[in-house]
């Protein structure tokens, strides 16, 4: 189903339907970019220039901290403020995506039937790099449909959330006091990518302590100053997502961070880095595909020689490229 | 220091010293491949054909399960059996590599002064892919020095250990009952890469239960059958590494797995896959370097156009490649 081919006309038609906010067209567009079929590139070529205006918010944290409930409450807050909200729930940890499906159920209860909210889950299907790319490609589809805020929810576990966070303008890292003493175990990488820290379930024991530890850790970090000198210190916000307590201040902090990105020039610098990353990635893939199209047989014969240790991989690569250039 | 250039003669001399088992030469060789300097490739070209005979054992698990102690005990067991043992301790979680250094201290107490053991720590320096590659390149250096068994120890956390496990023939996943109810939380990916499961600290409460849960999970997994039909079911072994209890059976299971790889043809199939992966990786890097050398200016101008959404990354990549081919 996903790898179905679309003609150029059908891309245009699909793109028009997406731009008009047609929900089935948006879903079909995301399935198409997920498939990474050739037609997906044609669709993105049409949608990409129409995208780039939404505020992309990445929301990450360990399993069990209440990310889905928080995203749900935040989406409702944005709706009250009149913004249309897209939600992309990414589960890199499980090929079965049990978490994402559970999250959807919670959301459906409160958000179902609201045309101003679009929800989509993406599961890993075992390929991590593919998921990050599919997420990055799904964002312009939802943006082109006119959603002003896009919440990208992902489980915080290693490299995956860092890659997906790179696609976001603002990263919210969610913790809960239930993690107890382990709050120090928040790794430096996760703290580095956080623009806003949320202690959810803050009615539970240890919430104040957790927030204090995070504040202390942030005070040790070097200040973040944008190109124009405007600084940002990640705030630590206490929230009870199940009761929508602290959600309006979170939406406020998100707005302030967006304003900081604009004011400081940091946003433009991030866009530049993101464009470079996406272009480099596309180039690496295209270079590889072209090489394979030209030299697949020679490559297979050389793999045997490396396996039999007649030649090392680096020398073999140089030889193959020299032969291909002849 | 690491990026120091070595002439061709010095590579040969260094290679000879490594092949003779000179410890300082081995350490220097690993620093060289870690630096990924051009001279590193020349050294690997000389060493690669001499490598490929050791049994590479990957040992992974969450922080705190006692991996370092287990590796230490296992190395001593191998020494009793007369094998020379190389240990590569990889810490992808921390740029400071506190864990690896602590592990070294434990090891040094018991293994220091034994010329049949070589220990080396590798820290991430922030670059995950680079660490996996440096580890894969360090292995042939230690192999060429004549160590028959190489234990690669790494923290089990996401993508990193999967990549490093790909460099191993046999993967041991270590758990401890201290993880309590969360033993079900061992992710499917980690179970998939395990050839042997070890429940360490098995004198603690919950060890039997943990082992039973793992057995049950393994019974749900499809059987692993090599090309010749010989099957492998990952054993679950209870161990107390601090007292060297259960270590001889672990060494026995490792030998049985090596025999299975040989008998089933699975080992040869794995070698083929590894050769393909390493060659593909080297080719991708070389293609990218050549492209950059030729088209850096055009690339930078195109990044601006992608940033300004005048063109999408995929179309831009195709255009750049077409221009470069002219």
XYZ file of C-alpha atoms in Angstrom:
652
model
C 0.000 0.000 0.000
C 2.723 2.462 1.039
C 4.853 1.848 -2.011
C 2.036 2.578 -4.442
C 3.275 4.831 -7.247
C 1.781 8.252 -7.723
C 1.991 10.126 -11.001
C 3.066 13.748 -11.154
C -0.575 14.814 -11.532
C -1.623 12.822 -8.529
C 1.204 14.447 -6.499
C -0.107 17.874 -7.391
C -3.630 16.839 -6.588
C -2.521 15.298 -3.289
C -0.482 18.413 -2.493
C -3.508 20.630 -3.137
C -5.687 18.485 -0.912
C -3.024 18.610 1.828
C -2.750 22.391 1.525
C -6.531 22.562 1.875
C -6.244 20.645 5.158
C -7.910 17.424 3.926
C -7.205 14.935 6.724
C -7.163 11.819 4.580
C -4.779 13.524 2.162
C -2.437 14.481 5.034
C -2.453 10.891 6.285
C -1.803 9.606 2.764
C 1.009 12.134 2.289
C 2.716 10.993 5.493
C 2.384 7.328 4.494
C 3.990 8.250 1.189
C 7.003 10.019 2.789
C 7.285 7.157 5.308
C 7.607 4.742 2.384
C 10.478 6.847 0.985
C 9.274 5.872 -2.496
C 10.389 8.022 -5.453
C 6.946 9.627 -5.537
C 7.502 10.823 -1.957
C 10.294 13.091 -3.205
C 8.024 14.599 -5.830
C 5.411 15.345 -3.195
C 8.014 16.904 -0.875
C 9.367 19.023 -3.730
C 5.881 20.564 -4.028
C 5.204 20.875 -0.274
C 8.639 21.990 0.972
C 8.392 25.632 -0.204
C 4.987 25.923 1.521
C 6.368 24.662 4.824
C 8.667 26.341 7.371
C 6.170 28.533 9.165
C 5.025 26.299 12.041
C 6.598 26.161 15.490
C 8.033 22.637 15.770
C 8.151 21.487 19.411
C 9.985 18.263 20.305
C 8.791 16.599 23.522
C 10.957 13.829 24.926
C 11.595 11.930 28.160
C 11.864 8.417 29.588
C 8.950 5.971 29.379
C 6.385 6.546 32.133
C 6.955 10.261 32.760
C 3.597 11.095 31.173
C 4.615 12.513 27.808
C 1.387 11.540 26.012
C -0.809 13.102 28.693
C 1.314 16.250 28.612
C 1.112 16.480 24.830
C -2.649 16.013 25.071
C -3.045 18.801 27.651
C -0.721 21.096 25.704
C -2.655 20.517 22.484
C -5.871 21.501 24.270
C -4.172 24.683 25.578
C -3.077 25.584 22.042
C -6.649 24.988 20.827
C -7.930 27.417 23.472
C -5.444 29.936 22.088
C -6.851 29.377 18.610
C -3.878 27.562 17.045
C -4.240 24.401 14.960
C -2.046 21.614 16.309
C -0.369 18.680 14.592
C 0.919 15.822 16.764
C 3.525 13.355 15.533
C 4.161 10.570 18.055
C 7.393 8.729 17.359
C 8.331 5.464 19.064
C 11.901 4.501 18.266
C 12.097 1.913 21.057
C 9.631 -0.640 19.793
C 8.914 -2.019 16.356
C 5.392 -2.708 17.608
C 4.843 0.826 18.861
C 2.678 -0.196 21.801
C 3.425 3.088 23.551
C 2.434 5.224 20.623
C -0.844 3.386 20.226
C -1.646 3.752 23.923
C -0.837 7.465 23.679
C -3.200 7.778 20.746
C -6.006 6.242 22.748
C -5.593 8.792 25.519
C -5.523 11.571 22.975
C -8.471 10.303 21.010
C -10.682 10.523 24.074
C -10.105 14.270 24.406
C -9.170 15.422 20.947
C -11.261 13.232 18.624
C -13.516 15.100 16.250
C -11.622 18.401 16.529
C -10.645 19.401 12.975
C -7.975 21.705 14.425
C -5.934 18.733 15.662
C -4.146 16.138 13.546
C -2.523 13.097 15.206
C -0.148 10.640 13.598
C 1.982 7.835 15.101
C 5.202 6.688 13.531
C 6.853 3.416 14.605
C 10.411 2.417 13.951
C 10.039 -0.798 11.942
C 13.512 -1.608 13.162
C 15.362 1.142 11.305
C 16.480 4.047 13.490
C 17.976 6.361 10.874
C 14.946 5.748 8.701
C 12.624 6.867 11.487
C 14.454 10.156 12.049
C 14.345 10.834 8.328
C 10.679 9.871 7.998
C 9.830 12.177 10.915
C 11.781 15.058 9.381
C 9.942 14.473 6.093
C 6.499 14.159 7.744
C 6.826 17.595 9.364
C 6.613 19.605 6.101
C 3.484 17.619 5.147
C 1.716 18.679 8.363
C 3.120 22.217 8.055
C 1.897 22.577 4.481
C -1.581 21.672 5.756
C -1.533 24.870 7.798
C -0.994 23.611 11.350
C 0.709 26.408 13.298
C 2.190 24.247 16.039
C 3.557 20.738 15.619
C 4.282 18.628 18.683
C 6.738 15.804 18.016
C 6.622 13.325 20.902
C 9.385 10.752 21.270
C 10.762 8.404 23.913
C 14.055 9.689 25.293
C 16.529 6.866 24.783
C 19.919 7.483 23.265
C 20.624 8.675 19.771
C 17.081 8.587 18.406
C 15.668 11.528 20.325
C 18.728 13.618 19.600
C 18.203 13.122 15.872
C 14.505 13.833 16.082
C 15.136 16.852 18.327
C 17.301 18.286 15.560
C 14.129 18.600 13.507
C 12.473 20.711 16.263
C 12.795 24.423 17.025
C 12.165 23.975 20.737
C 12.888 20.842 22.765
C 10.950 20.059 25.953
C 12.499 17.368 28.167
C 9.966 15.794 30.543
C 10.897 14.135 33.847
C 8.882 12.878 36.765
C 9.718 12.703 40.481
C 8.820 9.000 40.396
C 12.309 8.583 38.986
C 13.470 9.430 42.517
C 17.168 9.741 43.160
C 17.859 8.882 39.557
C 16.994 12.376 38.436
C 20.742 12.995 38.491
C 20.918 10.226 35.942
C 19.463 12.540 33.297
C 22.348 12.357 30.892
C 24.317 15.385 29.829
C 23.238 14.903 26.223
C 19.545 15.183 27.128
C 20.147 18.281 29.268
C 22.106 19.847 26.418
C 19.227 19.514 23.963
C 16.574 20.783 26.435
C 15.219 24.297 25.857
C 12.550 23.800 28.514
C 12.511 21.243 31.348
C 9.225 19.929 32.718
C 8.822 18.057 36.006
C 5.506 16.288 35.458
C 3.437 14.644 38.234
C 4.635 17.488 40.447
C 2.030 16.638 43.101
C 4.115 13.566 43.916
C 6.853 13.374 46.558
C 10.238 14.594 45.437
C 9.015 17.026 42.765
C 10.517 20.116 44.439
C 13.777 18.285 44.976
C 13.868 17.121 41.346
C 13.264 20.675 40.121
C 16.005 21.981 42.438
C 18.498 19.419 41.146
C 17.700 20.375 37.565
C 18.083 24.093 38.370
C 21.458 23.354 39.947
C 22.602 21.375 36.929
C 21.478 24.172 34.602
C 23.396 26.713 36.671
C 26.561 24.708 36.011
C 25.984 24.727 32.238
C 27.451 27.510 30.106
C 24.902 30.212 29.169
C 23.329 29.925 25.731
C 23.751 33.140 23.830
C 22.418 33.630 20.296
C 24.396 35.396 17.535
C 22.884 38.768 18.498
C 23.707 38.318 22.198
C 20.204 37.470 23.429
C 20.559 34.694 26.033
C 18.274 31.772 26.898
C 18.261 29.942 30.199
C 16.081 26.814 30.049
C 13.262 27.206 32.603
C 12.257 24.316 34.888
C 8.456 24.080 35.035
C 6.376 22.004 37.444
C 3.309 20.479 35.831
C 0.466 18.055 36.618
C -0.540 17.066 33.104
C -3.497 14.879 34.186
C -5.121 17.964 35.792
C -3.845 20.489 33.218
C -1.971 22.283 36.037
C 0.975 24.336 34.800
C 0.122 23.854 31.126
C -0.615 27.525 30.348
C 2.824 28.580 31.740
C 4.395 25.853 29.554
C 2.655 27.206 26.440
C 3.855 30.670 27.514
C 7.464 29.438 27.864
C 7.230 27.841 24.414
C 6.110 31.170 22.953
C 8.966 32.944 24.724
C 11.484 30.480 23.332
C 10.127 30.979 19.812
C 10.506 34.743 20.321
C 14.061 34.241 21.599
C 14.958 32.198 18.504
C 13.667 35.005 16.302
C 15.229 37.865 18.291
C 18.641 36.307 18.867
C 19.260 35.100 15.336
C 19.612 31.618 16.830
C 16.545 30.435 14.913
C 18.065 31.432 11.594
C 21.357 29.798 12.547
C 19.474 26.589 13.470
C 17.618 26.652 10.154
C 20.948 26.929 8.373
C 22.334 23.939 10.278
C 19.196 21.956 9.621
C 19.279 22.734 5.892
C 22.946 21.683 5.753
C 22.221 18.443 7.611
C 19.259 17.504 5.417
C 21.083 18.380 2.204
C 24.212 16.467 3.237
C 22.093 13.447 4.120
C 20.251 13.556 0.785
C 23.575 13.935 -1.053
C 25.197 11.009 0.750
C 22.245 8.785 -0.137
C 22.192 9.956 -3.761
C 25.972 9.452 -4.124
C 25.617 5.931 -2.768
C 22.676 5.089 -5.029
C 24.569 6.303 -8.098
C 27.641 4.343 -7.151
C 25.560 1.173 -6.671
C 23.846 1.648 -10.030
C 27.255 1.769 -11.685
C 29.433 -0.661 -9.749
C 27.232 -3.225 -8.020
C 28.982 -6.245 -9.526
C 32.481 -5.001 -8.755
C 31.306 -4.197 -5.221
C 30.026 -7.719 -4.614
C 33.259 -9.276 -5.804
C 35.219 -6.943 -3.521
C 33.112 -7.853 -0.478
C 34.365 -11.452 -0.928
C 37.975 -10.230 -0.979
C 37.453 -8.218 2.242
C 35.730 -11.200 3.878
C 38.701 -13.392 2.973
C 41.059 -10.685 4.324
C 42.884 -10.295 1.018
C 42.373 -6.535 1.324
C 41.190 -4.111 4.024
C 37.946 -2.118 3.572
C 39.613 1.308 3.157
C 42.087 0.235 0.483
C 39.306 -1.708 -1.241
C 37.058 1.380 -1.245
C 39.798 3.516 -2.824
C 40.391 0.888 -5.530
C 36.687 0.601 -6.357
C 36.346 4.374 -6.681
C 39.423 4.628 -8.876
C 38.040 1.903 -11.136
C 34.630 3.554 -11.281
C 36.157 6.879 -12.325
C 37.897 5.381 -15.340
C 49.825 13.422 19.641
C 47.212 11.162 18.018
C 47.352 12.886 14.664
C 51.107 12.515 14.345
C 52.048 11.393 10.845
C 53.782 8.101 10.287
C 55.742 7.342 7.172
C 55.270 4.084 5.284
C 58.450 2.681 6.871
C 57.297 3.586 10.325
C 53.936 1.871 9.646
C 55.766 -1.305 8.698
C 57.966 -1.023 11.747
C 54.946 -0.366 13.974
C 53.099 -3.277 12.354
C 56.063 -5.597 13.004
C 56.233 -4.496 16.632
C 52.472 -5.064 16.999
C 52.747 -8.518 15.407
C 55.528 -9.296 17.903
C 53.135 -8.408 20.746
C 54.945 -5.212 21.850
C 52.496 -3.593 24.277
C 53.515 0.007 23.645
C 53.253 -0.583 19.899
C 49.731 -2.020 20.301
C 48.683 1.016 22.339
C 50.230 3.351 19.756
C 48.519 1.462 16.937
C 45.105 1.826 18.613
C 45.681 5.559 19.210
C 46.509 5.862 15.537
C 43.312 4.126 14.359
C 41.308 6.123 16.919
C 42.638 9.318 15.335
C 41.395 8.118 11.930
C 44.400 9.882 10.398
C 45.493 8.867 6.883
C 48.408 6.931 8.401
C 45.870 4.811 10.321
C 44.614 3.415 7.021
C 48.119 2.451 5.989
C 48.636 0.626 9.274
C 45.294 -1.174 8.910
C 46.158 -2.163 5.337
C 49.211 -3.999 6.733
C 47.482 -5.489 9.798
C 44.118 -6.456 8.308
C 45.334 -9.592 6.460
C 46.975 -10.824 9.687
C 43.753 -10.430 11.661
C 40.543 -12.466 11.629
C 41.582 -15.410 13.762
C 40.536 -14.301 17.259
C 37.168 -14.970 18.876
C 35.577 -11.530 19.335
C 33.151 -11.483 22.286
C 30.900 -8.470 22.823
C 29.743 -7.990 26.432
C 26.945 -5.502 27.024
C 24.324 -4.561 29.597
C 22.922 -1.616 31.561
C 25.158 0.400 33.921
C 25.541 -1.283 37.318
C 25.004 -4.909 36.290
C 28.686 -5.673 36.891
C 30.062 -5.897 33.371
C 33.621 -4.888 34.299
C 33.829 -7.435 37.103
C 32.462 -10.111 34.802
C 34.971 -9.251 32.068
C 37.754 -9.370 34.638
C 36.695 -12.810 35.917
C 36.238 -14.116 32.385
C 39.699 -12.895 31.362
C 41.212 -14.785 34.294
C 39.330 -17.924 33.254
C 40.701 -17.618 29.721
C 44.209 -17.173 31.146
C 43.794 -20.400 33.120
C 42.883 -22.055 29.817
C 46.073 -20.682 28.285
C 44.561 -18.129 25.912
C 45.872 -14.567 25.578
C 43.085 -12.027 26.109
C 42.578 -8.523 24.733
C 40.015 -6.289 26.452
C 38.517 -3.251 24.755
C 36.247 -1.260 27.086
C 33.980 1.100 25.194
C 31.953 3.816 26.894
C 29.544 5.430 24.467
C 27.492 7.105 27.204
C 30.010 9.547 28.562
C 32.556 11.796 26.870
C 34.528 11.600 30.109
C 34.479 7.820 30.269
C 34.354 7.647 34.054
C 32.917 4.140 33.910
C 35.635 2.810 31.666
C 38.346 4.236 33.899
C 36.741 2.731 36.990
C 36.520 -0.592 35.196
C 40.195 -0.364 34.348
C 41.076 0.139 37.986
C 39.240 -3.026 38.994
C 40.925 -4.910 36.201
C 44.370 -3.549 36.900
C 44.260 -4.917 40.432
C 43.881 -8.494 39.177
C 45.373 -8.469 35.721
C 48.246 -5.992 35.957
C 51.622 -7.373 35.019
C 50.233 -10.308 33.053
C 51.732 -10.089 29.537
C 48.930 -12.355 28.274
C 46.327 -9.620 28.864
C 46.002 -6.302 27.045
C 43.456 -3.699 28.237
C 42.363 -0.591 26.392
C 39.547 1.909 27.089
C 37.873 3.894 24.363
C 35.643 6.873 25.152
C 33.148 8.460 22.829
C 34.377 12.062 22.550
C 30.815 12.900 21.638
C 30.707 11.094 18.303
C 28.752 7.845 18.327
C 29.380 6.592 14.787
C 33.043 7.429 15.221
C 33.289 5.254 18.313
C 31.766 2.217 16.596
C 34.196 2.669 13.716
C 37.208 3.202 15.992
C 36.279 0.052 17.930
C 35.927 -1.973 14.729
C 39.341 -0.689 13.618
C 41.006 -1.333 16.994
C 40.039 -5.012 16.920
C 42.374 -5.987 14.019
C 45.249 -4.247 15.834
C 44.756 -6.418 18.932
C 44.137 -9.496 16.760
C 47.310 -8.942 14.755
C 49.200 -8.920 18.065
C 48.156 -12.551 18.538
C 45.472 -12.333 21.218
C 43.164 -15.331 20.749
C 40.148 -13.895 22.546
C 39.043 -10.264 22.507
C 36.422 -9.077 24.969
C 34.673 -5.881 23.866
C 32.794 -4.397 26.830
C 30.184 -1.704 26.232
C 27.286 -0.073 28.069
C 23.952 -1.277 26.704
C 22.091 1.870 25.712
C 20.375 2.150 22.373
C 22.053 2.128 19.026
C 25.688 2.177 20.154
C 25.913 -1.338 21.512
C 24.098 -2.734 18.498
C 26.733 -1.231 16.226
C 29.586 -2.443 18.380
C 27.968 -5.870 18.747
C 28.059 -6.145 14.964
C 31.843 -6.259 15.266
C 31.634 -9.277 17.628
C 31.215 -12.972 16.825
C 29.388 -13.717 20.065
C 27.324 -11.253 22.101
C 26.827 -11.696 25.849
C 24.031 -9.592 27.370
C 24.444 -9.120 31.138
C 21.559 -8.394 33.509
C 21.269 -8.313 37.278
C 18.301 -9.110 39.531
C 18.762 -5.689 41.163
C 16.822 -4.428 38.177
C 13.798 -6.082 39.830
C 10.509 -6.097 37.987
C 12.054 -4.147 35.164
C 13.738 -7.231 33.779
C 10.816 -7.389 31.355
C 12.014 -3.996 30.196
C 14.996 -5.601 28.444
C 14.196 -4.368 24.987
C 13.536 -6.675 22.088
C 16.571 -5.314 20.247
C 18.957 -6.314 23.049
C 17.425 -9.795 23.304
C 17.753 -10.187 19.551
C 21.491 -9.528 19.571
C 22.176 -11.809 22.597
C 23.870 -15.143 21.878
C 24.303 -15.784 25.614
C 22.386 -14.201 28.514
C 24.029 -13.781 31.900
C 22.176 -13.021 35.139
C 24.983 -11.601 37.280
C 24.766 -11.136 41.083
C 22.712 -14.320 41.094
C 23.070 -14.635 44.891
C 20.673 -11.698 45.196
C 16.892 -11.934 45.519
C 15.009 -12.299 42.277
C 17.800 -13.991 40.312
C 15.842 -17.194 39.683
C 12.809 -15.196 38.679
C 14.866 -13.027 36.306
C 16.367 -16.121 34.692
C 12.889 -17.674 34.341
C 11.529 -14.535 32.668
C 14.429 -14.515 30.217
C 13.934 -18.210 29.429
C 10.243 -17.542 28.787
C 11.056 -14.629 26.485
C 13.569 -16.763 24.591
C 11.009 -19.533 24.158
C 8.760 -17.032 22.389
C 11.514 -16.051 19.947
C 11.891 -17.872 16.638
C 14.695 -20.491 16.624
C 18.029 -19.393 15.166
C 19.120 -21.811 12.507
C 22.372 -21.409 10.568
C 22.665 -22.029 6.800
C 23.540 -25.704 7.386
C 20.576 -26.241 9.728
C 22.508 -26.256 13.026
C 20.409 -24.342 15.572
C 21.428 -22.122 18.511
C 19.262 -21.350 21.506
C 20.828 -18.630 23.680
C 21.505 -20.125 27.135
C 20.669 -18.180 30.318
C 23.556 -18.483 32.793
C 23.545 -17.502 36.457
C 26.825 -15.975 37.580
C 28.383 -14.292 40.625
C 31.247 -12.461 38.959
C 32.733 -11.093 42.205
C 33.274 -14.690 43.411
C 34.040 -16.152 39.968
C 30.996 -18.431 40.361
C 29.586 -19.621 37.014
C 32.475 -18.219 34.998
C 33.820 -21.557 33.735
C 30.364 -22.508 32.355
C 30.251 -19.095 30.650
C 33.630 -19.697 28.989
C 32.301 -23.132 27.988
C 29.149 -21.602 26.455
C 31.328 -19.107 24.559
C 33.366 -21.978 23.115
C 30.171 -23.803 22.152
C 28.861 -20.731 20.374
C 32.116 -20.361 18.451
C 31.821 -24.036 17.435
C 28.200 -23.463 16.378
C 29.240 -20.511 14.197
C 31.833 -22.701 12.494
C 29.617 -25.784 12.127
C 26.461 -24.038 10.967
C 28.049 -21.789 8.364
C 26.562 -18.868 10.340
C 30.053 -17.587 11.143
C 30.991 -17.355 7.495
C 27.683 -15.661 6.695
C 28.329 -13.148 9.501
C 31.843 -12.471 8.169
C 30.346 -11.788 4.760
C 27.825 -9.345 6.258
C 30.545 -7.660 8.290
C 32.814 -7.274 5.263
C 29.928 -5.795 3.271
C 29.069 -3.355 6.083
C 32.640 -2.169 6.559
C 33.258 -1.813 2.831
C 29.977 0.056 2.301
C 30.810 2.392 5.168
C 34.297 3.083 3.801
C 32.846 3.683 0.337
C 30.185 6.088 1.585
C 32.813 8.133 3.410
C 35.169 8.133 0.426
C 32.365 9.154 -1.959
C 31.430 12.026 0.348
C 35.035 13.206 0.727
C 35.522 13.191 -3.050
C 32.303 15.081 -3.603
C 33.281 17.721 -1.012
C 36.728 18.148 -2.578
C 35.056 18.915 -5.892
C 31.883 20.816 -5.063
C 32.247 22.480 -1.660
C 31.407 25.974 -2.897
C 28.342 24.892 -4.842
C 27.215 22.936 -1.800
C 27.425 25.944 0.500
C 25.401 28.104 -1.878
C 22.762 25.367 -2.114
C 22.463 25.092 1.682
C 21.295 28.736 1.667
C 18.638 27.935 -0.938
C 17.358 24.985 1.116
C 17.341 27.127 4.269
C 15.270 29.752 2.443
C 12.938 26.990 1.177
C 13.553 27.834 -2.473
C 14.237 24.147 -3.048
C 13.836 20.900 -1.090
C 16.902 18.879 -0.036
C 16.270 15.908 -2.368
C 15.806 17.978 -5.522
C 18.804 20.112 -4.514
C 20.963 17.002 -4.082
C 20.013 15.730 -7.547
C 20.859 19.106 -9.096
C 24.240 19.297 -7.365
C 25.157 15.792 -8.532
C 24.105 16.522 -12.095
C 26.226 19.685 -12.087
C 29.203 17.833 -10.603
C 29.013 15.162 -13.319
C 29.311 17.689 -16.136
